[in-house]
Amino acid sequence: MTGASDEELVEAVRCGDTDSLGVLVARWEQPLFRFVYRMLPRQDDARDICQETFLRILKKAHRFRQGSRFSTWMYQIALNLCRDRARKAKRWSLLIADTPQLPDRPSGPLAPDSADPALSAERREKTSAVLRALNGLPTEQREVVVMKEYEGLKFREIAEILGCPESTVKSRMYYGLNGVRSALASQGITEP
Amino acid sequence: MGCKQWNDDWVAHLYGELELTEERRLTGHLETCAECRRTFEGLASSRELLAAAAPAVPATPRVVVLRPRPIWSNAWTFAAGAACALILFGAGFVSGPRFMGDGQPDGNSTAGNEPVRQELTTRPAVDDPETTRALREELLAMQQRLERLEETTAPPEGMTAAQFQEELASVERRFNKERVRDLEYVMRSLTASEVRTGTWMDQTHEALTMLAMWQDGGFEER
């Protein structure tokens, strides 16, 4: 069953084969958690939403349309749950503004790989400013930027997930990137 | 800005999602339009900063998928139990009058087998033909209802999964109650016949007792 496509596995889930859901979970739990965490950067929330997403997949497998892509459907469910969570808690911007998640991984372009503490601090400050700028974007732009930049989805896929034309997605991306640039310029991080 | 019509294409170009002909057209335009070049460089710079500031993601917690309890196994189990109960009920229904009659031994009974305890030979109310018929109809109705439920893999229209489960459990509870009542009747009849004939059917009696006590896949102290 592990060689089956995602769509075949959903069909099996629909017929009551819960083992297939286990295969889907093993296949998608990491990308989904990454996606949700970047949309709603609280580990507890992200974990809950991942669980809820898979639960909904199990419950609503019969509503999965033939010919659709599983990943698109899964991201749609997760995104709706993220929006609901943010709307209910009314803490979308507050959370993100108050608790910027700085990279603390051992490698990466802005990781503190230098022995120079001043340089390291400057990089961390820059990273923090970029994340603040990203979090300050309107939600619809932020969603597109995260899906494109951090999840590497195609514009077409993002359009399917959001249920809007591809041109709208590109437009949101354009304004999102410009918004980040303007915010950084206003903080003196980059040139206007 | 004079080249707004390119806005969508800038991002597609930035992420390498333009068709080859569009790519060439845009590259050609970039070479001649300083304003667009500046716009594109600004977008590329933002992208670079965003990529560098990618928020670290904590280790993915394990998603636990709980396997739902197969409802049909339960249904089939209690349906089988109910079928046994019906058979036993039928057996009791037929054998009851044979062994108990109206306090008079029938033609096949051994002479001299007088009732030891009169109260045991008293016909229980459930032995009344009218009551028996009503009981049998009720059991059949419930069995048919159960079969209809078993044919349905999804909750019926207008019923949530939880309500559906509750409905099924309710039918099961009622069924079990009736089954226990029937078995008790059979046991009373058996006891009466044992007393009358002086023959003890220990194993049968014990098996029936266990069956009467059987509830939802296990035995409960009553």
Short mmCIF file of N, CA and C in Angstrom, two decimals, chain A residues 80-162:
data_model
loop_
_atom_site.label_atom_id
_atom_site.label_comp_id
_atom_site.label_asym_id
_atom_site.label_seq_id
_atom_site.Cartn_x
_atom_site.Cartn_y
_atom_site.Cartn_z
N ASN A 80 -7.91 26.33 6.19
CA ASN A 80 -9.19 26.74 6.78
C ASN A 80 -9.16 26.62 8.30
N LEU A 81 -8.53 25.55 8.77
CA LEU A 81 -8.42 25.37 10.22
C LEU A 81 -7.55 26.46 10.83
N CYS A 82 -6.47 26.82 10.12
CA CYS A 82 -5.59 27.90 10.62
C CYS A 82 -6.38 29.21 10.70
N ARG A 83 -7.16 29.48 9.67
CA ARG A 83 -7.93 30.72 9.65
C ARG A 83 -8.96 30.73 10.78
N ASP A 84 -9.63 29.59 10.95
CA ASP A 84 -10.63 29.50 12.03
C ASP A 84 -9.98 29.75 13.38
N ARG A 85 -8.84 29.08 13.56
CA ARG A 85 -8.15 29.20 14.85
C ARG A 85 -7.77 30.66 15.10
N ALA A 86 -7.23 31.28 14.05
CA ALA A 86 -6.79 32.67 14.20
C ALA A 86 -7.98 33.59 14.45
N ARG A 87 -9.06 33.32 13.74
CA ARG A 87 -10.24 34.17 13.87
C ARG A 87 -10.86 34.02 15.26
N LYS A 88 -10.95 32.79 15.72
CA LYS A 88 -11.57 32.56 17.02
C LYS A 88 -10.72 33.16 18.13
N ALA A 89 -9.46 32.93 18.04
CA ALA A 89 -8.58 33.40 19.12
C ALA A 89 -8.29 34.89 18.98
N LYS A 90 -8.51 35.43 17.82
CA LYS A 90 -8.23 36.84 17.52
C LYS A 90 -6.81 37.20 17.95
N ARG A 91 -5.91 36.31 17.65
CA ARG A 91 -4.55 36.59 18.08
C ARG A 91 -3.55 36.41 16.95
N TRP A 92 -4.07 36.39 15.76
CA TRP A 92 -3.23 36.16 14.57
C TRP A 92 -2.02 37.08 14.55
N SER A 93 -2.29 38.39 14.50
CA SER A 93 -1.16 39.32 14.38
C SER A 93 -0.42 39.46 15.71
N LEU A 94 -1.19 39.41 16.81
CA LEU A 94 -0.54 39.56 18.10
C LEU A 94 0.48 38.46 18.36
N LEU A 95 0.04 37.25 18.10
CA LEU A 95 0.93 36.12 18.31
C LEU A 95 2.22 36.25 17.53
N ILE A 96 2.03 36.55 16.28
CA ILE A 96 3.19 36.56 15.40
C ILE A 96 4.11 37.74 15.74
N ALA A 97 3.49 38.88 16.06
CA ALA A 97 4.30 40.05 16.36
C ALA A 97 5.03 39.87 17.69
N ASP A 98 4.35 39.20 18.62
CA ASP A 98 4.95 39.09 19.94
C ASP A 98 5.97 37.97 20.06
N THR A 99 5.79 36.95 19.25
CA THR A 99 6.71 35.82 19.39
C THR A 99 7.32 35.45 18.04
N PRO A 100 8.17 36.32 17.50
CA PRO A 100 8.80 35.95 16.25
C PRO A 100 9.70 34.73 16.46
N GLN A 101 9.57 33.77 15.57
CA GLN A 101 10.37 32.55 15.68
C GLN A 101 11.66 32.73 14.91
N LEU A 102 12.72 32.85 15.63
CA LEU A 102 14.00 33.06 14.97
C LEU A 102 14.64 31.72 14.65
N PRO A 103 15.35 31.70 13.52
CA PRO A 103 16.00 30.44 13.20
C PRO A 103 17.09 30.12 14.22
N ASP A 104 17.07 28.93 14.69
CA ASP A 104 18.13 28.57 15.64
C ASP A 104 18.80 27.28 15.20
N ARG A 105 18.64 27.02 13.93
CA ARG A 105 19.24 25.78 13.41
C ARG A 105 20.75 25.97 13.27
N PRO A 106 21.49 24.90 13.24
CA PRO A 106 22.94 25.02 13.20
C PRO A 106 23.50 25.51 11.86
N SER A 107 22.71 25.41 10.78
CA SER A 107 23.23 25.88 9.50
C SER A 107 22.17 26.72 8.81
N GLY A 108 22.58 27.39 7.76
CA GLY A 108 21.63 28.25 7.04
C GLY A 108 22.26 29.59 6.77
N PRO A 109 21.71 30.32 5.83
CA PRO A 109 22.34 31.56 5.40
C PRO A 109 22.51 32.58 6.53
N LEU A 110 21.50 32.65 7.43
CA LEU A 110 21.61 33.66 8.48
C LEU A 110 21.88 33.03 9.85
N ALA A 111 22.28 31.80 9.87
CA ALA A 111 22.53 31.14 11.14
C ALA A 111 23.77 31.76 11.79
N PRO A 112 23.82 31.75 13.10
CA PRO A 112 24.96 32.34 13.77
C PRO A 112 26.22 31.49 13.61
N ASP A 113 26.69 31.48 12.38
CA ASP A 113 27.85 30.62 12.10
C ASP A 113 29.17 31.37 12.30
N SER A 114 29.04 32.61 12.68
CA SER A 114 30.27 33.37 12.85
C SER A 114 30.67 33.41 14.31
N ALA A 115 31.92 33.47 14.51
CA ALA A 115 32.41 33.58 15.88
C ALA A 115 32.25 35.01 16.39
N ASP A 116 31.98 35.93 15.47
CA ASP A 116 31.85 37.34 15.85
C ASP A 116 30.46 37.59 16.45
N PRO A 117 30.36 37.86 17.74
CA PRO A 117 29.05 38.03 18.37
C PRO A 117 28.29 39.22 17.78
N ALA A 118 29.00 40.26 17.41
CA ALA A 118 28.34 41.46 16.87
C ALA A 118 27.67 41.13 15.53
N LEU A 119 28.41 40.40 14.70
CA LEU A 119 27.87 40.01 13.40
C LEU A 119 26.67 39.08 13.56
N SER A 120 26.83 38.18 14.50
CA SER A 120 25.75 37.23 14.76
C SER A 120 24.48 37.96 15.23
N ALA A 121 24.67 38.91 16.13
CA ALA A 121 23.54 39.68 16.66
C ALA A 121 22.88 40.48 15.54
N GLU A 122 23.71 41.02 14.66
CA GLU A 122 23.18 41.82 13.55
C GLU A 122 22.33 40.95 12.63
N ARG A 123 22.81 39.76 12.40
CA ARG A 123 22.06 38.83 11.53
C ARG A 123 20.73 38.44 12.17
N ARG A 124 20.80 38.22 13.46
CA ARG A 124 19.56 37.84 14.15
C ARG A 124 18.57 38.99 14.13
N GLU A 125 19.07 40.16 14.26
CA GLU A 125 18.21 41.35 14.23
C GLU A 125 17.56 41.49 12.85
N LYS A 126 18.36 41.23 11.84
CA LYS A 126 17.84 41.33 10.46
C LYS A 126 16.76 40.27 10.23
N THR A 127 17.04 39.08 10.70
CA THR A 127 16.06 38.00 10.54
C THR A 127 14.76 38.36 11.25
N SER A 128 14.90 38.89 12.44
CA SER A 128 13.73 39.27 13.22
C SER A 128 12.92 40.34 12.49
N ALA A 129 13.64 41.28 11.88
CA ALA A 129 12.96 42.36 11.14
C ALA A 129 12.23 41.81 9.93
N VAL A 130 12.84 40.86 9.25
CA VAL A 130 12.19 40.26 8.07
C VAL A 130 10.91 39.53 8.49
N LEU A 131 11.00 38.80 9.57
CA LEU A 131 9.81 38.06 10.03
C LEU A 131 8.72 39.01 10.50
N ARG A 132 9.13 40.11 11.14
CA ARG A 132 8.12 41.11 11.54
C ARG A 132 7.44 41.70 10.30
N ALA A 133 8.27 41.96 9.29
CA ALA A 133 7.72 42.52 8.04
C ALA A 133 6.75 41.53 7.40
N LEU A 134 7.11 40.27 7.41
CA LEU A 134 6.25 39.23 6.84
C LEU A 134 4.93 39.13 7.62
N ASN A 135 5.06 39.16 8.93
CA ASN A 135 3.86 39.04 9.76
C ASN A 135 2.97 40.28 9.70
N GLY A 136 3.56 41.37 9.27
CA GLY A 136 2.78 42.60 9.16
C GLY A 136 1.98 42.68 7.85
N LEU A 137 2.19 41.73 6.97
CA LEU A 137 1.46 41.74 5.69
C LEU A 137 -0.01 41.38 5.91
N PRO A 138 -0.88 41.87 5.03
CA PRO A 138 -2.27 41.39 5.09
C PRO A 138 -2.28 39.86 4.96
N THR A 139 -3.23 39.24 5.64
CA THR A 139 -3.26 37.77 5.71
C THR A 139 -3.19 37.10 4.34
N GLU A 140 -3.96 37.65 3.39
CA GLU A 140 -4.01 36.97 2.08
C GLU A 140 -2.65 37.02 1.36
N GLN A 141 -1.91 38.10 1.59
CA GLN A 141 -0.57 38.19 0.98
C GLN A 141 0.41 37.27 1.73
N ARG A 142 0.26 37.28 3.04
CA ARG A 142 1.17 36.47 3.86
C ARG A 142 1.00 34.99 3.52
N GLU A 143 -0.24 34.55 3.36
CA GLU A 143 -0.48 33.14 3.04
C GLU A 143 0.22 32.75 1.74
N VAL A 144 0.10 33.63 0.76
CA VAL A 144 0.71 33.33 -0.54
C VAL A 144 2.23 33.31 -0.42
N VAL A 145 2.78 34.29 0.28
CA VAL A 145 4.25 34.36 0.41
C VAL A 145 4.77 33.11 1.12
N VAL A 146 4.08 32.70 2.20
CA VAL A 146 4.53 31.51 2.94
C VAL A 146 4.44 30.27 2.06
N MET A 147 3.32 30.12 1.38
CA MET A 147 3.15 28.92 0.55
C MET A 147 4.16 28.88 -0.59
N LYS A 148 4.47 30.06 -1.12
CA LYS A 148 5.39 30.08 -2.26
C LYS A 148 6.84 29.98 -1.80
N GLU A 149 7.19 30.85 -0.89
CA GLU A 149 8.60 30.96 -0.51
C GLU A 149 9.05 29.80 0.37
N TYR A 150 8.20 29.43 1.33
CA TYR A 150 8.64 28.41 2.29
C TYR A 150 8.15 27.00 1.98
N GLU A 151 7.05 26.90 1.30
CA GLU A 151 6.56 25.55 0.95
C GLU A 151 6.90 25.16 -0.47
N GLY A 152 7.31 26.14 -1.27
CA GLY A 152 7.74 25.85 -2.64
C GLY A 152 6.62 25.37 -3.55
N LEU A 153 5.38 25.77 -3.24
CA LEU A 153 4.27 25.35 -4.09
C LEU A 153 4.24 26.19 -5.37
N LYS A 154 3.72 25.61 -6.41
CA LYS A 154 3.57 26.34 -7.68
C LYS A 154 2.42 27.33 -7.54
N PHE A 155 2.47 28.38 -8.35
CA PHE A 155 1.39 29.37 -8.31
C PHE A 155 0.04 28.70 -8.60
N ARG A 156 0.06 27.74 -9.51
CA ARG A 156 -1.17 27.04 -9.87
C ARG A 156 -1.74 26.28 -8.66
N GLU A 157 -0.82 25.64 -7.92
CA GLU A 157 -1.26 24.88 -6.74
C GLU A 157 -1.83 25.82 -5.66
N ILE A 158 -1.16 26.95 -5.48
CA ILE A 158 -1.65 27.91 -4.48
C ILE A 158 -3.03 28.41 -4.87
N ALA A 159 -3.19 28.66 -6.17
CA ALA A 159 -4.50 29.13 -6.66
C ALA A 159 -5.58 28.10 -6.38
N GLU A 160 -5.24 26.82 -6.55
CA GLU A 160 -6.21 25.74 -6.27
C GLU A 160 -6.56 25.70 -4.79
N ILE A 161 -5.53 25.84 -3.96
CA ILE A 161 -5.77 25.78 -2.51
C ILE A 161 -6.65 26.95 -2.07
N LEU A 162 -6.34 28.13 -2.59
CA LEU A 162 -7.08 29.32 -2.17
C LEU A 162 -8.39 29.49 -2.92
#
